[in-house]
Short mmCIF file of C-alpha atoms in Angstrom, two decimals:
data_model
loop_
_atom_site.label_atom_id
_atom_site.label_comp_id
_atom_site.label_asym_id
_atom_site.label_seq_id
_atom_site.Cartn_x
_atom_site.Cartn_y
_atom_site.Cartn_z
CA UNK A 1 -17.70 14.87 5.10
CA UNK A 2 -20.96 14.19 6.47
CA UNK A 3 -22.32 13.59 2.99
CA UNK A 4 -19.71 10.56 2.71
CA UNK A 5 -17.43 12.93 0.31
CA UNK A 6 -14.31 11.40 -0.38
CA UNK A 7 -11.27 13.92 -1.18
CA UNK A 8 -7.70 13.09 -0.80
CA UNK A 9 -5.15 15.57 0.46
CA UNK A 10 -4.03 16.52 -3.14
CA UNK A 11 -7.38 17.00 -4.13
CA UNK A 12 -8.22 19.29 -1.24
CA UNK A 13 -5.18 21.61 -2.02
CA UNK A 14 -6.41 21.84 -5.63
CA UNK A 15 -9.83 22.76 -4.87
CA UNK A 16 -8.34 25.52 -2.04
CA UNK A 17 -6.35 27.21 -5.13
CA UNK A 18 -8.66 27.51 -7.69
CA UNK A 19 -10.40 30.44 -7.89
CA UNK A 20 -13.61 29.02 -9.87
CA UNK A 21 -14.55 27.79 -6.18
CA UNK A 22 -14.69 31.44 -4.73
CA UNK A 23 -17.59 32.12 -7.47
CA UNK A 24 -14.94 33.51 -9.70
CA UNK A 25 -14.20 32.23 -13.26
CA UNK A 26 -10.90 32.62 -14.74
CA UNK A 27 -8.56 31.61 -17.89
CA UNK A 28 -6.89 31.87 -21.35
CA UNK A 29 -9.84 33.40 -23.25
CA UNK A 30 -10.27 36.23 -19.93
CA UNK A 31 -5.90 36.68 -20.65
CA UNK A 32 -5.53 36.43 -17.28
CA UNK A 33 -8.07 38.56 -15.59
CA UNK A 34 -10.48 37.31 -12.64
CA UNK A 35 -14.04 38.00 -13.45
CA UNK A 36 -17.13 37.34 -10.83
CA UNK A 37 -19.14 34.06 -12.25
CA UNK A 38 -22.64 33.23 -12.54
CA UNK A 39 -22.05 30.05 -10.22
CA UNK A 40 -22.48 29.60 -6.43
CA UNK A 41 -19.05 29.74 -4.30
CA UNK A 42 -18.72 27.22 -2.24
CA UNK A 43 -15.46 28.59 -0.52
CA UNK A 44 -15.50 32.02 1.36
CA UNK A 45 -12.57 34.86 -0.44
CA UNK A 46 -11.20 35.58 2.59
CA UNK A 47 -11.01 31.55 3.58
CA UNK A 48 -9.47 31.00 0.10
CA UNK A 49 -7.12 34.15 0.62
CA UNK A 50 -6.04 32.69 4.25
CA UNK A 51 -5.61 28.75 2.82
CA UNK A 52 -3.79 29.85 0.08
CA UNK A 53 -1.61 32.04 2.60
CA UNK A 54 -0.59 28.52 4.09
CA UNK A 55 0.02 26.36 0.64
CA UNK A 56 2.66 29.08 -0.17
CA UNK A 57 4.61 28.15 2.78
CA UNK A 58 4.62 24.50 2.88
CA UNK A 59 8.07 23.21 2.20
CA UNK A 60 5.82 20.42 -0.60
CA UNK A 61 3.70 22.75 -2.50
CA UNK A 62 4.25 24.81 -5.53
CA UNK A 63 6.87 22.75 -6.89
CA UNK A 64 6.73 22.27 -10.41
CA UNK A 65 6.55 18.90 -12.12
CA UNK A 66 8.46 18.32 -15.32
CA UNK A 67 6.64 14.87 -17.03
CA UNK A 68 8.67 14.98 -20.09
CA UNK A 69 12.14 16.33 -19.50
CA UNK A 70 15.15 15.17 -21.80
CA UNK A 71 17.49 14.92 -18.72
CA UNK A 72 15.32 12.65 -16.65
CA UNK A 73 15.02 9.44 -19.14
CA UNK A 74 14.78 7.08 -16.66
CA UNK A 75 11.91 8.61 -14.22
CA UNK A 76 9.65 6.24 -13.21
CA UNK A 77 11.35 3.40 -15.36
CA UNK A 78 14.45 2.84 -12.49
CA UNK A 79 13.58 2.21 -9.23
CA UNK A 80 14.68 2.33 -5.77
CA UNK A 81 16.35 -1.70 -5.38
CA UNK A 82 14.92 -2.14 -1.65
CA UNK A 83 11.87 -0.01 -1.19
CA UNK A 84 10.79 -0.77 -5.10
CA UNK A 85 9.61 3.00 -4.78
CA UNK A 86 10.13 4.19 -8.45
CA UNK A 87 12.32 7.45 -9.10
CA UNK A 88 10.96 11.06 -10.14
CA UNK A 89 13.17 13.87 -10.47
CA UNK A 90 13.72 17.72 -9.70
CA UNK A 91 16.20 20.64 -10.40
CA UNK A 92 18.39 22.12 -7.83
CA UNK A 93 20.85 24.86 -8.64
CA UNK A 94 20.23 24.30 -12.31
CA UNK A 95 20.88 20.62 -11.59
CA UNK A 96 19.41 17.98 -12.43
CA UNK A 97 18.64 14.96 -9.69
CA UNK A 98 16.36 11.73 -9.43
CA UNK A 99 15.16 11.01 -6.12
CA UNK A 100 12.75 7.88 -4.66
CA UNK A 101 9.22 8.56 -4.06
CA UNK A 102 8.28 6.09 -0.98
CA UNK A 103 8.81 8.07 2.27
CA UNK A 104 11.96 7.10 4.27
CA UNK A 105 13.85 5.84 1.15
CA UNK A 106 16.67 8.54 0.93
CA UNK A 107 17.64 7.88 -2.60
CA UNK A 108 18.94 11.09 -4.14
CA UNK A 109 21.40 10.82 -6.92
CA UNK A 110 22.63 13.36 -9.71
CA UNK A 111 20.31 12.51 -13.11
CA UNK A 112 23.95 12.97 -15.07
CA UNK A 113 25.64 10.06 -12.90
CA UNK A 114 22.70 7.63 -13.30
CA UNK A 115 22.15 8.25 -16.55
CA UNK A 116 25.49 7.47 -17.52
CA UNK A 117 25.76 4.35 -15.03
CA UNK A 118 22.44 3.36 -17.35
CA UNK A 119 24.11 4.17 -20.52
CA UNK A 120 27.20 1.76 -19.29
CA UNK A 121 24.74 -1.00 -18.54
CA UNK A 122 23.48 -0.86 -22.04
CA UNK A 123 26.92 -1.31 -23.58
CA UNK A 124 27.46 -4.96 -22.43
CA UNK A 125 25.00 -5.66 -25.63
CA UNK A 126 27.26 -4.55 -27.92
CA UNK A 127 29.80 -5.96 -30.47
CA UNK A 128 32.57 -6.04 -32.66
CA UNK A 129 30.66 -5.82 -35.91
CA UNK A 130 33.25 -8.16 -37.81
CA UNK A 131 30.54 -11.14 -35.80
CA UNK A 132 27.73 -9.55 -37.28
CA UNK A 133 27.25 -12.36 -40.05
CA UNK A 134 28.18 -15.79 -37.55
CA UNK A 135 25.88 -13.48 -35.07
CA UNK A 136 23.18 -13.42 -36.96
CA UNK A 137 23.01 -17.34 -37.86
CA UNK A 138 24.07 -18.15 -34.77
CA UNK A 139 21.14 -15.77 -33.18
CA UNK A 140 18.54 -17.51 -35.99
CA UNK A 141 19.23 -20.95 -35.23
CA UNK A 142 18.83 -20.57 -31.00
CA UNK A 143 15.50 -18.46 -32.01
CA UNK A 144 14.53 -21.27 -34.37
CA UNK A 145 14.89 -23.67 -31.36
CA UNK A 146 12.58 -21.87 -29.39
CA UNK A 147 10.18 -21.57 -32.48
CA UNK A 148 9.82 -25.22 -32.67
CA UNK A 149 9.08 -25.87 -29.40
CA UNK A 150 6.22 -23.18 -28.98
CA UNK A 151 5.18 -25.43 -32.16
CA UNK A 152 4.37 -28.21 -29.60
CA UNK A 153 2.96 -26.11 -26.96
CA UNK A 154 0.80 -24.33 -29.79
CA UNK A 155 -0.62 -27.92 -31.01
CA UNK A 156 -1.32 -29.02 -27.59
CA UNK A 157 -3.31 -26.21 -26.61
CA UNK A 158 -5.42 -26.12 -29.60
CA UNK A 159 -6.11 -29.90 -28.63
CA UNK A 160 -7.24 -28.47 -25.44
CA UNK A 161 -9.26 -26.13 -26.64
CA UNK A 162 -11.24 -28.54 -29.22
CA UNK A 163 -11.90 -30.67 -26.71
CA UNK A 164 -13.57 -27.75 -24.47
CA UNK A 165 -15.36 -26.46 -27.24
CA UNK A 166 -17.47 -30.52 -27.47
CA UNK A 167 -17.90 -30.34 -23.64
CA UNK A 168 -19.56 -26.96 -24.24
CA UNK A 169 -21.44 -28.41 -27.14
CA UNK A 170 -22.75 -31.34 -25.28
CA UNK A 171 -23.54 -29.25 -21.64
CA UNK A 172 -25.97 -26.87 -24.04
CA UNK A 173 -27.70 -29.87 -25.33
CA UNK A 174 -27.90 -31.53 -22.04
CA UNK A 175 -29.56 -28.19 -20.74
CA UNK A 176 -32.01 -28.53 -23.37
CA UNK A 177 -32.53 -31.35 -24.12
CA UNK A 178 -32.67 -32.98 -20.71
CA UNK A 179 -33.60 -30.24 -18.38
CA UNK A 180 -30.34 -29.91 -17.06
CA UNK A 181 -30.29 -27.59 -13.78
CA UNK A 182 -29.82 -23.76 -14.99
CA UNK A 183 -27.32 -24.00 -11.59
CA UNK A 184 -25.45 -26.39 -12.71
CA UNK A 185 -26.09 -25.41 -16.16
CA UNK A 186 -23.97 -21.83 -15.33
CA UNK A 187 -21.75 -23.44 -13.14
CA UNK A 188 -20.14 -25.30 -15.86
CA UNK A 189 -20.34 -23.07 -18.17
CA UNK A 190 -18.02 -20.57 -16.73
CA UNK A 191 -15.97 -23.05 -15.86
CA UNK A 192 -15.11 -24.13 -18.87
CA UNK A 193 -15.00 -20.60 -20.54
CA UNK A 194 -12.76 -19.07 -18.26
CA UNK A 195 -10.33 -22.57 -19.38
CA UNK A 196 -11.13 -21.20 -22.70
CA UNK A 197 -9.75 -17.60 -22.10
CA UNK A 198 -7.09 -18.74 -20.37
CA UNK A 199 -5.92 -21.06 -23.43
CA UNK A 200 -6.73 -18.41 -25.58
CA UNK A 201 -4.26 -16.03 -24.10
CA UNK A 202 -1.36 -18.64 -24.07
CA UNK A 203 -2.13 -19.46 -27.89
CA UNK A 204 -1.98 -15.93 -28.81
CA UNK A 205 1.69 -16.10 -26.99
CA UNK A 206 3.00 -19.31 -28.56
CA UNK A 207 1.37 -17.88 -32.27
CA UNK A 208 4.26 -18.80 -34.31
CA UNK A 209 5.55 -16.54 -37.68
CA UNK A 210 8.87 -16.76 -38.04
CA UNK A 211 8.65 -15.12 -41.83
CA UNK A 212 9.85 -11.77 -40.23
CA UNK A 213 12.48 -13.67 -38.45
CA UNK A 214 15.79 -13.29 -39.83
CA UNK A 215 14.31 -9.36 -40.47
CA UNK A 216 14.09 -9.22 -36.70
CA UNK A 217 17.40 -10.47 -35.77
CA UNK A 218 19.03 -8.09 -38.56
CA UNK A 219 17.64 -4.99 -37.36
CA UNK A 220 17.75 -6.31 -33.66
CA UNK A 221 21.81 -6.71 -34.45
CA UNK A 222 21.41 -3.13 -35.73
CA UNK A 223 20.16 -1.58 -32.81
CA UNK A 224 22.39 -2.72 -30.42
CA UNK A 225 26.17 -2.50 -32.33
CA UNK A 226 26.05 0.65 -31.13
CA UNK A 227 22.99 0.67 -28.61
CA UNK A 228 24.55 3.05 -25.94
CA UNK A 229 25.20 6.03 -28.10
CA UNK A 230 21.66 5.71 -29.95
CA UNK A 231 20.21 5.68 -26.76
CA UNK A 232 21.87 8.83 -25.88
CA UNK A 233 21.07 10.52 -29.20
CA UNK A 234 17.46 9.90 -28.41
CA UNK A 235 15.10 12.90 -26.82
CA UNK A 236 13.22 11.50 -23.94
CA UNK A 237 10.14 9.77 -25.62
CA UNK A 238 12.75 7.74 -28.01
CA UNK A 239 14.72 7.10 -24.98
CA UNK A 240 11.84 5.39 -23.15
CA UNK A 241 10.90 4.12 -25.89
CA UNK A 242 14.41 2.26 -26.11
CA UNK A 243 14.87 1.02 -23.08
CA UNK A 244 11.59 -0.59 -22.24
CA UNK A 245 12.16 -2.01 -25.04
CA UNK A 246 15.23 -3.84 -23.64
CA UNK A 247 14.28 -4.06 -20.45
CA UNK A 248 10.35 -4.59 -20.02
CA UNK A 249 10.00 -4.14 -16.19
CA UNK A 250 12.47 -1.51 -16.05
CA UNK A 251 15.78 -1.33 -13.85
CA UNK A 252 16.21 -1.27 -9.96
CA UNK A 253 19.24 0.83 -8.53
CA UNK A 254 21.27 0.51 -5.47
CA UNK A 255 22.65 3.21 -4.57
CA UNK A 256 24.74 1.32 -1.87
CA UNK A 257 26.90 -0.03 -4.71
CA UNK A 258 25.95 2.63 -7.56
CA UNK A 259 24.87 -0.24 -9.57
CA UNK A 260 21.74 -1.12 -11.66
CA UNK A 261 19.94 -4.75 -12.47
CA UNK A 262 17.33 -5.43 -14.49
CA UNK A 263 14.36 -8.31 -13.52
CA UNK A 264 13.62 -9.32 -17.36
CA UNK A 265 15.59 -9.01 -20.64
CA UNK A 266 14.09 -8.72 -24.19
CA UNK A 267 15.04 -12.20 -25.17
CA UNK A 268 16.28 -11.60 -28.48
CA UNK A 269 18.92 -9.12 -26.61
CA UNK A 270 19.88 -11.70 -23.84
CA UNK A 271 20.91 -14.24 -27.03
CA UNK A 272 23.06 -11.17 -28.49
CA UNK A 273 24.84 -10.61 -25.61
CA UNK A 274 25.06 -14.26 -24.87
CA UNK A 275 26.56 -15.32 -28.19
CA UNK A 276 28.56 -12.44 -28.97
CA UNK A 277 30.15 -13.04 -25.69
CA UNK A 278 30.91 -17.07 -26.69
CA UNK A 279 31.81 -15.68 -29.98
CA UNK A 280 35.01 -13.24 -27.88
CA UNK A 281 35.55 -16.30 -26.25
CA UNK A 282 36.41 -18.17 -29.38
CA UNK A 283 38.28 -15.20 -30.61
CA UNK A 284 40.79 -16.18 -27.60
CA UNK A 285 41.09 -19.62 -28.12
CA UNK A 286 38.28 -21.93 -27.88
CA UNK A 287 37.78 -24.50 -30.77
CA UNK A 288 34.20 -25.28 -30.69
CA UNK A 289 32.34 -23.72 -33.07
CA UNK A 290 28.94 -25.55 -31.24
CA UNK A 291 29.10 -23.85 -28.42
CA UNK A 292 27.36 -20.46 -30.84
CA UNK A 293 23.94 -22.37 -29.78
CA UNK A 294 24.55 -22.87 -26.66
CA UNK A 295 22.59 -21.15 -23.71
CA UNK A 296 25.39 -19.11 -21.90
CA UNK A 297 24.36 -17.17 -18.70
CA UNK A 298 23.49 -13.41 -19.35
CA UNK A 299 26.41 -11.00 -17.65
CA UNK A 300 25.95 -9.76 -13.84
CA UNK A 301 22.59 -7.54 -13.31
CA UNK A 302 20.71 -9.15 -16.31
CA UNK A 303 17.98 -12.05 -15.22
CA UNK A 304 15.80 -13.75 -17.05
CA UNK A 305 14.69 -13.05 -20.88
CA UNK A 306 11.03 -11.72 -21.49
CA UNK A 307 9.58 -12.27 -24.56
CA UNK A 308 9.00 -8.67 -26.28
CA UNK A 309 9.91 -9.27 -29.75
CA UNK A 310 6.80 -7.75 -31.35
CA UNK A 311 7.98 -4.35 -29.74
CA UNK A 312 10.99 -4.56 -32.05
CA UNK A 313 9.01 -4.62 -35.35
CA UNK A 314 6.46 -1.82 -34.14
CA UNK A 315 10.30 0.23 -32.53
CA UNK A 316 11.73 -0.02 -35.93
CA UNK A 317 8.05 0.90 -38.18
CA UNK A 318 8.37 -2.71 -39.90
CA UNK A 319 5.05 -4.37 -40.97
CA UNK A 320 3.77 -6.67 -37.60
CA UNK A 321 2.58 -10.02 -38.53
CA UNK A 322 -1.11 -10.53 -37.95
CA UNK A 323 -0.61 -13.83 -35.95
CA UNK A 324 2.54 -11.40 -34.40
CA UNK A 325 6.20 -13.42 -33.64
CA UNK A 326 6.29 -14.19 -30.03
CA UNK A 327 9.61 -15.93 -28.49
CA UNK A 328 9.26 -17.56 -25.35
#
């Protein structure tokens, strides 16, 4: 407008089809009835009568939106594989579909057939529950690995951070002491504090606990023996809840193939999968018991492991560490 009045085109429609901008006033506590406010209109009745005339007969208007609905799990956590546009959903027919949001991406596909593609993908974590013990050490001792050399990582950064801490000791005596430039003064200053958030942030990462440890394999073995079907048993919230748990940047689908992929893995879900599948292979004939800690390759559509094992102590209501566990 002339008064430099932003409004988007959603925004506009809204404002055209509420009735508190005619001068009118309207609600719960009126059950329904219109009644003539105290307030100035700033939209005309018959305008407002004639607008709304036209938002009744666009094709995109007066749909409605369903944010929490137990057949549409994965809205907004899949998304389209080549646009990246994520997926929302409708009901057709009393069917149920997810469909891309980015314009030009003609992703529709029936919310039963993706879901159950999705509930596939989850079963490659699973396992024969006779491994559950040699899992478990086999799990603790990879984990442990990892552990120790955050342990490293953790000592060198503190190292870092002592060493900023003197510089900032000695620039604030320099600056009054010896008249150091306030310019300069502020210009080191922030350099070396933003250093010092930056190694604060890592150190909060590499904070090492690994008391809850063998608690956190054991109930991370537990939720995925059977992680498919408690996924499915799960209303929407505990569905979501589930797999972004598992997968903490969500999935991408290709509809091309019907397939799904995930960019990150919960780590501590990549080494199930990973040693329950060298585990099989030892059922049919390999010897080498060593090859439990080795670092196999997670199966087709799984990439790299993200480090989300706090989620898995606050997922199953077990206490969370105040320093936190945090696998790289």
């Amino acid at each position: 407008s002339v008064r430099g009045l932003r409004i988007t085109e959603k925004n506009f429609r809204w404002v055209m089809s509420n009735v508190f901008y005619t001068g009118y006033i309207t609600g719960k506590l009126l059950e329904g009835k219109i009644v003539k406010g105290k307030h100035p209109p700033l939209i005309d009745l018959k305008t407002f009568l004639n607008a709304n005339k036209l938002l009744q007969n666009a094709t995109n208007v007066g749909i409605v939106k369903y944010y929490k609905q137990d057949e549409l799990p994965l809205k907004r956590f899949a998304k389209e594989e080549i646009s990246g546009s994520p997926l929302t959903g409708y009901i057709k027919k009393g069917n149920w579909y997810y469909k891309a949001r980015a314009k030009g991406a003609a992703v529709n596909i029936n919310a039963t057939k993706l879901n159950d593609l999705f509930k596939t993908f989850l079963s490659q974590f699973e396992y024969r529950k006779l491994y559950s013990s040699k899992l478990s050490k086999a799990i603790e001792e990879g984990l442990k690995k990892r552990l120790a050399s955050a342990l490293g990582e953790t000592i060198s950064i503190k190292k870092r951070i002592s060493e900023l801490n003197a510089q900032k000791e000695k620039l604030e005596e320099r600056y009054v002491l010896e008249n150091l430039e306030r310019d300069l003064y502020n210009k080191f200053l922030d350099k070396i504090n933003s250093e010092l958030v930056k190694l604060n942030v890592e150190l909060t990462k590499n904070t090492l606990d690994s008391s809850n440890l063998k608690k956190v394999v054991e109930k991370g073995l537990k939720i995925a023996e059977n992680i498919s079907n408690l996924w499915g048993s799960r209303d929407f919230d505990g569905k979501q809840q589930l797999q972004n748990l598992i997968f903490p940047e969500g999935i991408m689908y290709n509809k091309q193939n019907h397939t799904v992929r995930t960019p990150r893995i919960n780590s501590l879900f990549a080494e199930i999968s990973n040693q329950a599948r060298v585990l099989d292979g030892n059922k049919k004939g390999n010897p080498d018991e060593n090859c439990l800690f080795s670092s196999s390759v997670p199966r087709t559509g799984i990439e790299p492991a993200h480090p989300c094992e706090r989620q898995i102590l606050s997922l199953l209501r077990l206490p969370i560490p105040p320093s936190g566990l945090y696998i790289v």
